[in-house]
mmCIF file of C-alpha atoms in Angstrom:
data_model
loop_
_atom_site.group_PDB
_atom_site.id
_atom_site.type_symbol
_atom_site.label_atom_id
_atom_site.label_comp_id
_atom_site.label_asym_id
_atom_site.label_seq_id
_atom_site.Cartn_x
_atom_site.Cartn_y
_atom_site.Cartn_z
ATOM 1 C CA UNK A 1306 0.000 0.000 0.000
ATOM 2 C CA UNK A 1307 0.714 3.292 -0.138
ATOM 3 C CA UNK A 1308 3.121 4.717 2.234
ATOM 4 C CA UNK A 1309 5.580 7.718 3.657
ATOM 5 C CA UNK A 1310 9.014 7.745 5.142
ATOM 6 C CA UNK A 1311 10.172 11.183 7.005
ATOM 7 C CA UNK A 1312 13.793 11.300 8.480
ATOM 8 C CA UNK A 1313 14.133 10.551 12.095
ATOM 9 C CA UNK A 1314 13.780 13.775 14.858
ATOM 10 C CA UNK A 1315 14.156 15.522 16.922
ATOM 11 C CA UNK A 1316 16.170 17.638 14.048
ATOM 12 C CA UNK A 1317 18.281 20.433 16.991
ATOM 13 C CA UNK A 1318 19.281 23.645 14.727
ATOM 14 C CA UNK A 1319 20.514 27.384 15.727
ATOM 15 C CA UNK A 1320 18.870 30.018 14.694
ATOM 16 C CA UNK A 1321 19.964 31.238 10.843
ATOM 17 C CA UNK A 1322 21.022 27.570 10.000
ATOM 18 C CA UNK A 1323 19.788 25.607 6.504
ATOM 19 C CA UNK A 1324 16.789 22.741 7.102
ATOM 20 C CA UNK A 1325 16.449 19.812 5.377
ATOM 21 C CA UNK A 1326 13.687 17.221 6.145
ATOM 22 C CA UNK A 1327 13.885 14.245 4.121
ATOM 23 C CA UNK A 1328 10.593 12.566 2.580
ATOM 24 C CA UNK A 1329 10.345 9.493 0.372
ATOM 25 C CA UNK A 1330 6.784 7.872 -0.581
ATOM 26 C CA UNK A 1331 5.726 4.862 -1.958
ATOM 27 C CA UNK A 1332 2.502 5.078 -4.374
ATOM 28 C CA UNK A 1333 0.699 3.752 -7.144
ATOM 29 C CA UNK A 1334 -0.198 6.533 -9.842
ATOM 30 C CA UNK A 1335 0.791 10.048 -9.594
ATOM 31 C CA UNK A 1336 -0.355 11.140 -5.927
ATOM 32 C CA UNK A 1337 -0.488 15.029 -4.858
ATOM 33 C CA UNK A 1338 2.260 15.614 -2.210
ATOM 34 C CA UNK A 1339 1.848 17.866 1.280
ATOM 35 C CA UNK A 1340 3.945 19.398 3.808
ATOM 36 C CA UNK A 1341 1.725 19.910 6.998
ATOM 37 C CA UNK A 1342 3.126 21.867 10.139
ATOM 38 C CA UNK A 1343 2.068 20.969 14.095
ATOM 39 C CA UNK A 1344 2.590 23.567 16.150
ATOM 40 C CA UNK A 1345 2.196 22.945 20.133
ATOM 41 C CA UNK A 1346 -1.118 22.437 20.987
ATOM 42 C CA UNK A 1347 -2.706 23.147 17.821
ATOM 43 C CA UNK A 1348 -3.430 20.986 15.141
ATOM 44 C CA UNK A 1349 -1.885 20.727 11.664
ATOM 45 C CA UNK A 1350 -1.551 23.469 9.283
ATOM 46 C CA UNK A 1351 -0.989 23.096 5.536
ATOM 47 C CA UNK A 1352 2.451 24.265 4.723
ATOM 48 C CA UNK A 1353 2.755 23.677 0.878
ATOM 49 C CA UNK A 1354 1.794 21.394 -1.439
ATOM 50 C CA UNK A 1355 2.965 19.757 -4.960
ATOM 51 C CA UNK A 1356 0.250 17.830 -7.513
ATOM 52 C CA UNK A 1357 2.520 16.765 -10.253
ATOM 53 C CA UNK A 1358 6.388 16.166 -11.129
ATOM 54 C CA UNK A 1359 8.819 18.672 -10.573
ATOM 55 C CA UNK A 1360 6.198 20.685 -9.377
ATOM 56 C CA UNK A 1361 7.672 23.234 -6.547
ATOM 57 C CA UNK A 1362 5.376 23.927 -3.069
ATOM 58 C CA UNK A 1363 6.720 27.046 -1.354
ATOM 59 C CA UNK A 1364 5.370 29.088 1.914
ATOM 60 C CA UNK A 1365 6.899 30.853 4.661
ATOM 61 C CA UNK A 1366 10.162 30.500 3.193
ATOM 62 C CA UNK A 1367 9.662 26.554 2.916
ATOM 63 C CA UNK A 1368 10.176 24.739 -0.307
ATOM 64 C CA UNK A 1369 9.970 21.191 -1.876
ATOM 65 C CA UNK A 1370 10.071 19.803 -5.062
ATOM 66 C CA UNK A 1371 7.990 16.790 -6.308
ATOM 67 C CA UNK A 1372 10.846 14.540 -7.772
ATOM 68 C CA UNK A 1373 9.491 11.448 -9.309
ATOM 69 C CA UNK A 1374 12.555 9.871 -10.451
ATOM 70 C CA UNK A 1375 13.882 9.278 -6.751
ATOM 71 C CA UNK A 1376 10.266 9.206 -5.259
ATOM 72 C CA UNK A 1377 10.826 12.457 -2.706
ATOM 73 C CA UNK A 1378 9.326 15.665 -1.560
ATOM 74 C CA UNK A 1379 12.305 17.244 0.869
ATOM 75 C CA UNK A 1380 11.706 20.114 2.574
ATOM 76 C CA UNK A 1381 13.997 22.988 2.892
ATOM 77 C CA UNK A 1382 14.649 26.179 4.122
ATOM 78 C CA UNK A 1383 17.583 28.397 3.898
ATOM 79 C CA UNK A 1384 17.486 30.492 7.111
ATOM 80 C CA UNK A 1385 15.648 29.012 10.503
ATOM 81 C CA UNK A 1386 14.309 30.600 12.605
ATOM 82 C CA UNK A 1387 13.089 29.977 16.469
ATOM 83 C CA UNK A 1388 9.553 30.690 15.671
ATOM 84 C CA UNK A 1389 10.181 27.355 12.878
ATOM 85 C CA UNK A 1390 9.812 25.157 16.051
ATOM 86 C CA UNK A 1391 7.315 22.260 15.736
ATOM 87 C CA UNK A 1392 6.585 19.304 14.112
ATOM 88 C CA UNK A 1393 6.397 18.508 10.199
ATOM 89 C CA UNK A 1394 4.875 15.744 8.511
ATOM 90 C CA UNK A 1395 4.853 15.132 5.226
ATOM 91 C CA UNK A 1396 2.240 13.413 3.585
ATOM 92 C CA UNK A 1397 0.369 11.802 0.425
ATOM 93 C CA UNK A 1398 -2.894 11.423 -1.275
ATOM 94 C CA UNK A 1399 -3.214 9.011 -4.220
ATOM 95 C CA UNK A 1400 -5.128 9.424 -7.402
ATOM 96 C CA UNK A 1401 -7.942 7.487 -8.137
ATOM 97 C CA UNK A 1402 -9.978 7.525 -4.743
ATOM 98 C CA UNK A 1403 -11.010 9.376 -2.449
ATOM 99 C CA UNK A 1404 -9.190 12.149 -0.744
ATOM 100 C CA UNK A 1405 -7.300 10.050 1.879
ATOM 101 C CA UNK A 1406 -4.174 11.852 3.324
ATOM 102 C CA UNK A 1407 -1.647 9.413 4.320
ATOM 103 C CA UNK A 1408 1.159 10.705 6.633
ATOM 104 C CA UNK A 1409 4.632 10.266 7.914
ATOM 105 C CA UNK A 1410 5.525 9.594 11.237
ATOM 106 C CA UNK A 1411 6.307 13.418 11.672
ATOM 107 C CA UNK A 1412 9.510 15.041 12.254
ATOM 108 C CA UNK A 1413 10.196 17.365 15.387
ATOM 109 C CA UNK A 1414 12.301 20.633 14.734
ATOM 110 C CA UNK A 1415 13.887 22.554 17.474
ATOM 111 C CA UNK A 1416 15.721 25.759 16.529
ATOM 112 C CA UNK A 1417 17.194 27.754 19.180
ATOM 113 C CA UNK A 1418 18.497 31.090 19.123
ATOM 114 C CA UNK B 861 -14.383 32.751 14.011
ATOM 115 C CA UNK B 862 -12.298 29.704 14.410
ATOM 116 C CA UNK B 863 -12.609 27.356 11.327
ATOM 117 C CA UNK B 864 -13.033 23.685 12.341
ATOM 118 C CA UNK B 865 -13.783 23.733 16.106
ATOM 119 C CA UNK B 866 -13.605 20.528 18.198
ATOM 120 C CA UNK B 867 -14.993 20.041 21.927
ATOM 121 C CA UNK B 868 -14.022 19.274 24.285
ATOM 122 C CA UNK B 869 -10.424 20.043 24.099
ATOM 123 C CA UNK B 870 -9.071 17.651 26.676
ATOM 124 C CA UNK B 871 -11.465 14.493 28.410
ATOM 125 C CA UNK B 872 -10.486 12.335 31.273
ATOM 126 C CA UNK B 873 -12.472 9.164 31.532
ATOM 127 C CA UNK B 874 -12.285 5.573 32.802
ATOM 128 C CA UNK B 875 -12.545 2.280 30.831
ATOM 129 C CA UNK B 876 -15.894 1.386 29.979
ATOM 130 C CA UNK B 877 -17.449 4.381 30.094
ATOM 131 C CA UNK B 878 -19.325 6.213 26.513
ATOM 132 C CA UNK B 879 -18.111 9.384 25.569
ATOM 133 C CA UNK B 880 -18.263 11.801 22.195
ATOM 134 C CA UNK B 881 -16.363 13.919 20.954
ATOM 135 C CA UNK B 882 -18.072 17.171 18.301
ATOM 136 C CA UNK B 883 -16.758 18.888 15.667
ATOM 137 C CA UNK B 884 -17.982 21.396 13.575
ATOM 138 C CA UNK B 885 -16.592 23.749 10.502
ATOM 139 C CA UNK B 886 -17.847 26.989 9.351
ATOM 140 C CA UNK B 887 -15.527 26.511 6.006
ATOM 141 C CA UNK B 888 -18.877 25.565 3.963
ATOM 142 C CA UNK B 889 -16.586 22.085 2.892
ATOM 143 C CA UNK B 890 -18.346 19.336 1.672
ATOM 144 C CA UNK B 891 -16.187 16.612 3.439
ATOM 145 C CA UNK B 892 -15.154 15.892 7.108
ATOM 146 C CA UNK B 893 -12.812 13.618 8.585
ATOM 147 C CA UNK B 894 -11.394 11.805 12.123
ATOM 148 C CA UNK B 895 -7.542 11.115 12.370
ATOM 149 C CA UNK B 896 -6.654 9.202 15.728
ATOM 150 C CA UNK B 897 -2.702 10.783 16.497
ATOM 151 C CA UNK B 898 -1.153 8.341 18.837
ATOM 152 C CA UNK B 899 1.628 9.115 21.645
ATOM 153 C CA UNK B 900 4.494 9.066 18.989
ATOM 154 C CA UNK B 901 2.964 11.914 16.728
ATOM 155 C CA UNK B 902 1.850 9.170 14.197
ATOM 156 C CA UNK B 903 -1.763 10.059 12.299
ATOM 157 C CA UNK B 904 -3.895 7.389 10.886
ATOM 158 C CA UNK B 905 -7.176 8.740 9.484
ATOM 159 C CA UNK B 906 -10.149 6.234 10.375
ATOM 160 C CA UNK B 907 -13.513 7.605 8.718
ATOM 161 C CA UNK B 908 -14.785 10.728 6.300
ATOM 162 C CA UNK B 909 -17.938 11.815 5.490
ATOM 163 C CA UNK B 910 -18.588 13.581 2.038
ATOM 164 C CA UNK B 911 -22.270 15.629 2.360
ATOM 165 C CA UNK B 912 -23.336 13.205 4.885
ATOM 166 C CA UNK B 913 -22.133 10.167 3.655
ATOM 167 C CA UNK B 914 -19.263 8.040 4.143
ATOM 168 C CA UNK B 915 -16.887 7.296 2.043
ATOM 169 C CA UNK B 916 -13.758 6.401 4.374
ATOM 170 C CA UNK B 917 -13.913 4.092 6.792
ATOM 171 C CA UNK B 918 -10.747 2.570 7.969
ATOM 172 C CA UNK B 919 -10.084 -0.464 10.113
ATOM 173 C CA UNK B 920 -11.615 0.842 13.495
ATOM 174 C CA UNK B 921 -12.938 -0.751 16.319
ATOM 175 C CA UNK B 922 -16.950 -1.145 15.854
ATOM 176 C CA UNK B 923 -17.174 0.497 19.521
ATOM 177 C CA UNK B 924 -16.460 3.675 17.136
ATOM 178 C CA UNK B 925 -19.133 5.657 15.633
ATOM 179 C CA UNK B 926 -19.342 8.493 13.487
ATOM 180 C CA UNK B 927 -22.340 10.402 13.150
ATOM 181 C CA UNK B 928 -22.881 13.700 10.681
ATOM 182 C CA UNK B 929 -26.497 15.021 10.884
ATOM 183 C CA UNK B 930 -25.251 17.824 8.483
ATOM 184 C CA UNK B 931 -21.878 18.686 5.956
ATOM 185 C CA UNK B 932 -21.321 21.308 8.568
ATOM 186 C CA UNK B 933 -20.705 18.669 11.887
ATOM 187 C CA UNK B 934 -18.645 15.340 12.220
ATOM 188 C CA UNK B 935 -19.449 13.854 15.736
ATOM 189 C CA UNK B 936 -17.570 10.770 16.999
ATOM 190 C CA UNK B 937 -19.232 8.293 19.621
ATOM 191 C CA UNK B 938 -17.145 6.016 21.519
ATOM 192 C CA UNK B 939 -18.279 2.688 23.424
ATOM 193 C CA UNK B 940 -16.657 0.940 25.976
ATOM 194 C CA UNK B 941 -13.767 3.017 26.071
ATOM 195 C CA UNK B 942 -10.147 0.983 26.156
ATOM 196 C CA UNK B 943 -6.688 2.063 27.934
ATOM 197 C CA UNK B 944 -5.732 1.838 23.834
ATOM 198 C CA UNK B 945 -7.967 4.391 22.953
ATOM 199 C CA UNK B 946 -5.819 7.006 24.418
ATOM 200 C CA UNK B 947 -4.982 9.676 21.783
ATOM 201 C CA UNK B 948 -5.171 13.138 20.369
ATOM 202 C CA UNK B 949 -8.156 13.087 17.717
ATOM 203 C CA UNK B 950 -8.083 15.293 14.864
ATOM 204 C CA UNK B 951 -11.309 16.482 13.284
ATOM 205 C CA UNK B 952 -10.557 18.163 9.688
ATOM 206 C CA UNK B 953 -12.157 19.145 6.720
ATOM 207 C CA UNK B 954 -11.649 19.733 3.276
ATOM 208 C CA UNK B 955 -13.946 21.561 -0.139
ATOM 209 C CA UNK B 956 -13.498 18.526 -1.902
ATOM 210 C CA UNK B 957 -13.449 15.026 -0.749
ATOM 211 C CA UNK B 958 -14.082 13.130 -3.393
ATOM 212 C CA UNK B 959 -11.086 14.532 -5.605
ATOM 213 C CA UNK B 960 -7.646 13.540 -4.575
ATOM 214 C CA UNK B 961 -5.538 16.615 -3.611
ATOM 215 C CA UNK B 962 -7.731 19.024 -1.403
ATOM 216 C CA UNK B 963 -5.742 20.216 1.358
ATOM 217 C CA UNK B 964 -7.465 19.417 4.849
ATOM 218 C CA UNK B 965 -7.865 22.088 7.853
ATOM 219 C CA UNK B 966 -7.495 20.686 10.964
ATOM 220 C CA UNK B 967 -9.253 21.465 14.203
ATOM 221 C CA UNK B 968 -6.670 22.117 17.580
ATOM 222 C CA UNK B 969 -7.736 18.383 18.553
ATOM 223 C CA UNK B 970 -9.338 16.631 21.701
ATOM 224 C CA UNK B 971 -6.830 15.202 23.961
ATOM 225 C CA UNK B 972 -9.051 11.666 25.181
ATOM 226 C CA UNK B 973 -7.060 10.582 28.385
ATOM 227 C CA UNK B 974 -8.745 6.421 29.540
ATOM 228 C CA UNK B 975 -7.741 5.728 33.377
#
């Protein structure tokens, strides 16, 4: 089945510093792609998205780029900050049914100043 | 003017007992979903409900019941409530359910404590 591996937190980075958050899927088809964002307490919040190859999702400074060939959607940012603190998941939904987010097991960022 | 509300936020009960959980959006969506978030972050949706009818339904526990008497409200019902049944659950919905890459909006979840 369908399916989504995230790098292994906590991820510890200063202030200023350049994030990467790995993401591989597994999926039949083309699916659409999704970074979400946990903050404390609250629930998730859509960060970016990508629905087709080499498409690229950006927000807040976040990118990722749908890249078929190797199966990934990495995130990345070039300047932390503390405020980046939380946890990201990345996540899939597959053509062909219905609209059935699948997710990784979540990755925790820490930034500190 | 919050945009998928869930009550209550946190709920301490003990095994056995019945409890439900409400959720409501004010997005006008057309689909509404529960995701169970365990103690390690991980989030595993179990139903949705598309205009009152559902059309996810994972592999939960029958003791688990959804209910939607309108697009606008996803209530979950839970019997006999286990130690296992501990969990943050997410209510969320999205415009389009029935088309593959709708983003989802996410309610602040209800924290279900089982003593």
């Amino acid at each position: 089945g369908d399916s989504v591996t995230q790098m292994e937190g906590p991820v510890t980075l200063s202030e200023e510093a350049f994030l990467t958050i790995n993401c591989t899927y597994t999926a039949t088809g083309y699916p659409s792609l999704f970074w979400y964002v946990q903050y404390p307490g609250e629930g998730l919040q859509l960060l970016l998205k990508a629905t087709k190859a080499d498409d690229k999702g950006s927000n807040k400074g976040f990118e990722a780029t749908y890249r078929k060939e190797t199966t990934s959607f990495h995130l990345e940012k070039g300047s932390v900050q503390v405020s980046d603190s939380a946890v990201y998941f990345c996540a899939l939904s597959s053509a062909g049914g219905y609209n059935k987010l699948i997710f990784g097991a979540g990755t925790r960022l820490a930034v500190h100043p | 003017d919050t945009a998928v509300s869930q009550t209550p936020k946190y709920l301490v009960t003990q095994m056995g007992n019945d409890k439900s959980i409400k959720c409501e959006q004010n997005l006008g969506h057309d689909t509404m979903y529960w995701y169970k978030q365990d103690s390690k972050k991980f989030l595993k949706i179990m139903f949705s409900y598309n205009n009152k009818e559902l059309i996810i339904n994972e592999t939960v526990p029958n003791r688990f019941s959804p209910k939607s008497p309108d697009k606008a409200h996803l209530n979950l019902h839970i019997n006999s409530l286990e130690l296992g049944d501990s969990a943050v659950y997410f209510c969320a919905s999205s415009p389009q359910g029935m088309t593959y890459n709708s983003p989802l909006h996410f309610g602040n979840g209800t924290r279900l404590t089982v003593t």
